[in-house]
CSV table of C-alpha atoms in Angstrom, one decimal:
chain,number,residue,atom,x,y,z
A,147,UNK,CA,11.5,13.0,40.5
A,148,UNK,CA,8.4,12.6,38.1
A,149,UNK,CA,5.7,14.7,39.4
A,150,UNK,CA,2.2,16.2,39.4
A,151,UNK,CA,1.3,19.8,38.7
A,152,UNK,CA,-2.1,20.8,39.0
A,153,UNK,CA,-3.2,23.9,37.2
A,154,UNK,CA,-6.7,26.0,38.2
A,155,UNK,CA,-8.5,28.8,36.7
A,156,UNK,CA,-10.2,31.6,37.6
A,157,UNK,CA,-13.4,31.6,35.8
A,158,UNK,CA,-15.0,35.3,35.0
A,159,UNK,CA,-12.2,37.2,34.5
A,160,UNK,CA,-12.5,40.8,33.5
A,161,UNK,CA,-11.1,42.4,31.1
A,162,UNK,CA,-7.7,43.3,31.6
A,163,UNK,CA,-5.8,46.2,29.9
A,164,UNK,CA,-2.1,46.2,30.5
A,165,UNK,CA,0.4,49.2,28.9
A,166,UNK,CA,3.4,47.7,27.1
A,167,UNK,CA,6.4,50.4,26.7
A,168,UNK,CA,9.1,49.9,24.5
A,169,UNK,CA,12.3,52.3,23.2
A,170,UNK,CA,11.1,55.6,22.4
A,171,UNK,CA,9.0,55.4,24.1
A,172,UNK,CA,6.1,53.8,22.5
A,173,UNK,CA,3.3,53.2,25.2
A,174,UNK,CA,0.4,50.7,24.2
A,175,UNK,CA,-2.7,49.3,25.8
A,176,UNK,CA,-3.6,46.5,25.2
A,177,UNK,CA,-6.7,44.3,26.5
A,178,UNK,CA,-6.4,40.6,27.4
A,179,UNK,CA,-10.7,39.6,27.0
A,180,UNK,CA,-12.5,38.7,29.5
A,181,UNK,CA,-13.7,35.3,30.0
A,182,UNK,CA,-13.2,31.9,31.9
A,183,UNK,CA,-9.2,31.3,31.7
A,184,UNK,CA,-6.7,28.5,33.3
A,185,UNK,CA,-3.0,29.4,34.0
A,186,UNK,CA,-2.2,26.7,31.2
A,187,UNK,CA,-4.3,24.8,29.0
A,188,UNK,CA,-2.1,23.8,25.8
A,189,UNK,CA,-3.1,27.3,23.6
A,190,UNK,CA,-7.1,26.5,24.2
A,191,UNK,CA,-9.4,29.9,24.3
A,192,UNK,CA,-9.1,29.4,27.8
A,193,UNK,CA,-5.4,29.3,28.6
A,194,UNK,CA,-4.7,32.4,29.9
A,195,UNK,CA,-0.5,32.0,29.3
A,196,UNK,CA,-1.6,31.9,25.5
A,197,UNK,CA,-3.3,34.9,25.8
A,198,UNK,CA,-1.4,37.4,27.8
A,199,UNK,CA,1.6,36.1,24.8
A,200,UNK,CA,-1.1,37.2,22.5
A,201,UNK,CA,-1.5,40.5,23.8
A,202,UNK,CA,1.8,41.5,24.1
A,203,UNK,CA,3.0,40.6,20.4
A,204,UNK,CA,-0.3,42.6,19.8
A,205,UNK,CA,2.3,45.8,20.3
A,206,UNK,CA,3.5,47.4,17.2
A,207,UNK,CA,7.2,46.7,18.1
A,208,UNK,CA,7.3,43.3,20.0
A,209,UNK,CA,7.1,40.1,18.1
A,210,UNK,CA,8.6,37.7,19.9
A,211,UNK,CA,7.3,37.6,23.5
A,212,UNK,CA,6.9,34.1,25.3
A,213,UNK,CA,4.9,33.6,28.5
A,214,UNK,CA,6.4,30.5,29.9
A,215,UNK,CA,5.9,28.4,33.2
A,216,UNK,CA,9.1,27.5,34.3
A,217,UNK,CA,10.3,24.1,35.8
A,218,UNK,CA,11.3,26.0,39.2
A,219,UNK,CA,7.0,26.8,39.1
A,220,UNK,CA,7.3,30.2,38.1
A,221,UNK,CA,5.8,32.3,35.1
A,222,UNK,CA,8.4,34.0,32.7
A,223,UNK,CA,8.1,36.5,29.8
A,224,UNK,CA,10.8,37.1,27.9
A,225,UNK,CA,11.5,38.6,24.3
A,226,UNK,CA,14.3,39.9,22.0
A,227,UNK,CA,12.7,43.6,22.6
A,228,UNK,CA,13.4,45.4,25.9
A,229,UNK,CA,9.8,46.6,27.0
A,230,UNK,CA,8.2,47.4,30.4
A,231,UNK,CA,4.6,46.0,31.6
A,232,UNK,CA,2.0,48.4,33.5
A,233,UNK,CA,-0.8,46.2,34.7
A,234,UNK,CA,-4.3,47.2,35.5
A,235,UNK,CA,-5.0,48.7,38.7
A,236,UNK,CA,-6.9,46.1,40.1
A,237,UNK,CA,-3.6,44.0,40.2
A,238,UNK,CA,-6.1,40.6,39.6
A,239,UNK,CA,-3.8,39.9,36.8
A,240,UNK,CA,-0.4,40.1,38.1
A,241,UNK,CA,-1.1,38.5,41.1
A,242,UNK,CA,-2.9,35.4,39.4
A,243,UNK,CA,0.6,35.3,37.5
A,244,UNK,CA,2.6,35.9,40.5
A,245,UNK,CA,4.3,39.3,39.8
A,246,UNK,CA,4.3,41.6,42.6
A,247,UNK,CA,4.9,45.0,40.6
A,248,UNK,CA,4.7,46.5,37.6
A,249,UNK,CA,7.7,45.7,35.3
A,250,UNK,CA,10.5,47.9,34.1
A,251,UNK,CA,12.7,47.7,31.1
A,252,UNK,CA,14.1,44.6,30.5
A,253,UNK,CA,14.1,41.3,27.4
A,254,UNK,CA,13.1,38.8,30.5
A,255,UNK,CA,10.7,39.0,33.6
A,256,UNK,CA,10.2,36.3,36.0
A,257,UNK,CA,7.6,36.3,38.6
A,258,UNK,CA,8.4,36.7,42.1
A,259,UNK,CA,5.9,34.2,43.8
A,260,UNK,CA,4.3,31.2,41.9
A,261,UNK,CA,0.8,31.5,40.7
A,262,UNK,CA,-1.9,30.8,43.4
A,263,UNK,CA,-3.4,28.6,40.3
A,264,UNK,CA,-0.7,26.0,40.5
A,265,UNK,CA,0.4,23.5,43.0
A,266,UNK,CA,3.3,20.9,42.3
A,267,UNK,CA,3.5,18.3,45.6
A,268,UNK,CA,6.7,17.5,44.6
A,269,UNK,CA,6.0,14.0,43.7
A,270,UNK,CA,3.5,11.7,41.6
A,271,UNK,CA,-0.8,10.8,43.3
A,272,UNK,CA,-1.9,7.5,43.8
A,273,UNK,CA,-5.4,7.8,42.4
A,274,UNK,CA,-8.8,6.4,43.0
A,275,UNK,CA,-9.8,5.2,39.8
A,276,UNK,CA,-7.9,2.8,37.3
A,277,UNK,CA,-4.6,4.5,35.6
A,278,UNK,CA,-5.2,5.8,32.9
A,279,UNK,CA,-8.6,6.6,33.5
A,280,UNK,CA,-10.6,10.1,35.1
A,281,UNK,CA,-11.3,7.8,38.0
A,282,UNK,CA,-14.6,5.4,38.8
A,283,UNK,CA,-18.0,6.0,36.7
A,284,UNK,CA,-20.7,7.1,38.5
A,285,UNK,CA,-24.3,7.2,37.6
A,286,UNK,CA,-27.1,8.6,39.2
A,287,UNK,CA,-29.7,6.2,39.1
A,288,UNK,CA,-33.5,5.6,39.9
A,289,UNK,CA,-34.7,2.0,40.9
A,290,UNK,CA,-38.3,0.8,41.0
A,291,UNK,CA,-39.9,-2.3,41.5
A,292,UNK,CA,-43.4,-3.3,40.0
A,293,UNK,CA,-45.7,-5.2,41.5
A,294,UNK,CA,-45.2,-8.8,39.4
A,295,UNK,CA,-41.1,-8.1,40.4
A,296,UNK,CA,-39.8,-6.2,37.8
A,297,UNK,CA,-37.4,-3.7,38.1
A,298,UNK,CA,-36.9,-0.6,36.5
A,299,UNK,CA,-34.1,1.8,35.9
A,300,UNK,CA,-33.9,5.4,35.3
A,301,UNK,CA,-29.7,6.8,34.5
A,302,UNK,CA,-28.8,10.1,34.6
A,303,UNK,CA,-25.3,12.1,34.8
A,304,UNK,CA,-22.6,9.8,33.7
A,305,UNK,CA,-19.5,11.3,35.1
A,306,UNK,CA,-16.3,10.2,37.4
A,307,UNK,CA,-15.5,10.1,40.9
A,308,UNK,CA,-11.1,10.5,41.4
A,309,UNK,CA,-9.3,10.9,44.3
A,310,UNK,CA,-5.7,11.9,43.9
A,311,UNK,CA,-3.7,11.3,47.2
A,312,UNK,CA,-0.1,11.8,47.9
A,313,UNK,CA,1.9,10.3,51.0
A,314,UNK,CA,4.4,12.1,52.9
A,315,UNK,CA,4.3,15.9,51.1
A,316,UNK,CA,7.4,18.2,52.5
A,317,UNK,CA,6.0,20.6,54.6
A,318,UNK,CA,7.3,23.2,52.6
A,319,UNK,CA,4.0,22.4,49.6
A,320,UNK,CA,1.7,21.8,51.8
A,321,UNK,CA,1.6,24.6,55.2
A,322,UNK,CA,3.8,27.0,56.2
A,323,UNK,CA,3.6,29.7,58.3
A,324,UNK,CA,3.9,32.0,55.4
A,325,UNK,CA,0.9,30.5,54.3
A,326,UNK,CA,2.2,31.2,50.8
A,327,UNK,CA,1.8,30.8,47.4
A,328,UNK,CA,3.1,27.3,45.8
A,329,UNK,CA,1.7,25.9,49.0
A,330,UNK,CA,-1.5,23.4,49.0
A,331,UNK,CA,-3.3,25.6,51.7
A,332,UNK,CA,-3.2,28.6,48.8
A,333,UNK,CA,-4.3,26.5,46.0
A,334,UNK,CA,-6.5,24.7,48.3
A,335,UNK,CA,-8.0,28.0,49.1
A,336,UNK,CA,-7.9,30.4,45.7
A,337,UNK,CA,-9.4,26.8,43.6
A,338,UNK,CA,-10.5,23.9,45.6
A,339,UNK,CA,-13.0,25.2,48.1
A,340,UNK,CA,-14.1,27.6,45.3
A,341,UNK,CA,-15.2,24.5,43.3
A,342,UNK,CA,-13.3,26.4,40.4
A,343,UNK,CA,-12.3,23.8,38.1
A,344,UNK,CA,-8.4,22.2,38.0
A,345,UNK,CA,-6.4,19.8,35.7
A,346,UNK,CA,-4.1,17.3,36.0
A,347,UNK,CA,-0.4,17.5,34.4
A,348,UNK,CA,1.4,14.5,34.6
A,349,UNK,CA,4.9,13.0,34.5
A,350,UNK,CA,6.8,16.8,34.8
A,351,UNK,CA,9.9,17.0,36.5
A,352,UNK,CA,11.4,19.7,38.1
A,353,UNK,CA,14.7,21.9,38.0
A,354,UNK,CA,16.5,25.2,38.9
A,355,UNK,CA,14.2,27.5,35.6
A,356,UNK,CA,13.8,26.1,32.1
A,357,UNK,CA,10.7,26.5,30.8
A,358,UNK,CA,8.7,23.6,31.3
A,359,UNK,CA,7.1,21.6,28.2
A,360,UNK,CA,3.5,20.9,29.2
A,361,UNK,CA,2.5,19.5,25.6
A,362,UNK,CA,2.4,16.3,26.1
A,363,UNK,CA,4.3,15.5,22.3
A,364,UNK,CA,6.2,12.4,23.2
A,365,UNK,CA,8.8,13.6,26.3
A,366,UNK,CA,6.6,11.2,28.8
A,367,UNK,CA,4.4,14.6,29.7
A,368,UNK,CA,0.8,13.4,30.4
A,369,UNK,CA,-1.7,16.2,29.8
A,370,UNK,CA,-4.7,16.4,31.8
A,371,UNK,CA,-7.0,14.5,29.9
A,372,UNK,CA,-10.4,16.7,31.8
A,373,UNK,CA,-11.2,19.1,34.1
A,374,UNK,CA,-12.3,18.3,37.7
A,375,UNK,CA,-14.1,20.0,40.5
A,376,UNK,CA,-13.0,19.3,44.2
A,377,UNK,CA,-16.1,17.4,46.2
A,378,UNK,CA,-14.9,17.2,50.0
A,379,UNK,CA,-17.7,15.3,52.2
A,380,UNK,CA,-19.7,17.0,54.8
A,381,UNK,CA,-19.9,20.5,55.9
A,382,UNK,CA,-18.2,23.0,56.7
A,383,UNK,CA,-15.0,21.8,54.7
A,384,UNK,CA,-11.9,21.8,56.3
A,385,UNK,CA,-8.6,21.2,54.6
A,386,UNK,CA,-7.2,17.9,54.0
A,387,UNK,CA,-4.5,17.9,56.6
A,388,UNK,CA,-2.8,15.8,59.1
A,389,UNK,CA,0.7,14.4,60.1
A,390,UNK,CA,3.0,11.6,59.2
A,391,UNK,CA,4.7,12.0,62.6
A,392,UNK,CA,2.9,13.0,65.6
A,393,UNK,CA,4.7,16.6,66.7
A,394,UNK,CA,6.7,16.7,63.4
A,395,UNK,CA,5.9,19.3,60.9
A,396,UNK,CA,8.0,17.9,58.1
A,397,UNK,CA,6.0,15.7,56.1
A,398,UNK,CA,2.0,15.1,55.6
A,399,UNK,CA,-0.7,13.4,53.5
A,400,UNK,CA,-3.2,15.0,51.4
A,401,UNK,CA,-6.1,13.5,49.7
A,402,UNK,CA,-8.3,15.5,47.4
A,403,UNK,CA,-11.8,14.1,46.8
A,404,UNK,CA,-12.7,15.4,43.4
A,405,UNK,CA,-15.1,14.5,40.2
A,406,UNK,CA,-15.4,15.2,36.8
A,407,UNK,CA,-16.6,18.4,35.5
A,408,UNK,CA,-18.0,19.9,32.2
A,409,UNK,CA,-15.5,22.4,30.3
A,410,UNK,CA,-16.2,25.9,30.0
A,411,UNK,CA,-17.7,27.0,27.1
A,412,UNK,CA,-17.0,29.5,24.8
């Protein structure tokens, strides 16, 4: 079945310098920049997949290494040269790629847990806008009336107002007890009530660990054609959560009020 993925960042990341050790041994550091990154976005200067790859083949013996999302929702490196990963101490990037140790000898390593920055529901939204569209213009707008009748208007802020809903979510994506990565709570929690911005991948299916083509080239794969910003009403925010079935936790409803936002910048 056809579904959504939605992929956050995690703006202000620090420099991260990670020792790749191949045969020999040869032991190098190398530093991923800091700077505003998603999980994915399509080789841009802030797509963080694209950048670890960059680092990597930065060593003077691998050439070949691919960071890859899989279809199962997990991050992959592989390459035709056996090397092991230290990552920094602060463990901000491994766990943002959803490795839980540092990695030993080996052409392929797949994550352990998937990435707090992405959540599949399993199934395609129903959104608030027109398809096809970021969702409804809104405009901030002053009105004022003169004294003969005429009125005036003062615009400001074009941007869009979306809301991307999904009806009955499998328990399992949206809140466990585990409380775990790959679940909405998490993403909910590490992006949206963070107002760190998220995109929109459309039209992916998913299976048992190819890597997943997130281009867009053709194959029916809808990129995200923006970022947005989650915008929940009222104060404090509480998680979009309820039940289908009264005393059942199997399957739920989420909704997830959100607007347009401007990109980072470079």
């Amino acid at each position: 079945m056809p579904t959504d993925v939605l992929v956050g960042s995690y703006p202000s990341l620090p420099s991260q310098a990670i020792t790749i050790t191949t045969a020999g041994p040869i032991a190098e550091e190398r530093t991923l920049a800091a700077g505003d990154y998603y999980l994915y976005d399509d080789g841009s200067s802030f797509d963080l997949i694209a950048a670890l790859t960059s680092v990597i083949n930065g060593h003077s013996i691998v050439a070949d290494a691919v960071v890859s999302i899989l279809d199962n929702r997990l991050i992959q490196i592989t390459s035709s040269t056996s090397f092991a990963l230290t990552w920094p101490t602060d463990g901000v990037l491994r766990d943002l790629l959803g490795f839980t140790g540092n990695l030993t000898t080996a052409t392929s390593h797949t994550a352990t847990n998937i990435s707090p920055l992405l959540w599949s529901p399993g199934k395609r939204a129903t959104t608030g806008g027109r398809f096809g569209t970021d969702g409804i213009p809104v405009v901030d707008v002053a009105w004022a009336q003169s004294g003969p009748g005429r009125v005036y208007a003062t615009s400001h802020n074009l941007y869009r107002r979306q809301t991307l809903s999904w009806r009955y979510l499998l328990n399992a994506r949206v809140w466990t007890t585990a409380e775990a990565n790959g679940e909405f709570i998490t993403f909910w929690r590490e992006v949206l009530i963070k107002a760190r911005p998220f995109k929109v991948w459309r039209n992916l299916t998913e299976g048992s660990g190819s890597a997943w083509d997130l281009d867009g080239d053709g194959d029916g794969v809808l990129p995200s054609a923006g970022a947005y910003v989650y915008q929940p009403n009222g104060r404090p925010v509480d998680m979009p959560w309820a039940r289908e079935f009264g005393f059942h936790e199997s399957v739920h409803p989420i909704e997830i009020p959100c607007s347009t936002t401007p990109e980072f910048t470079a």
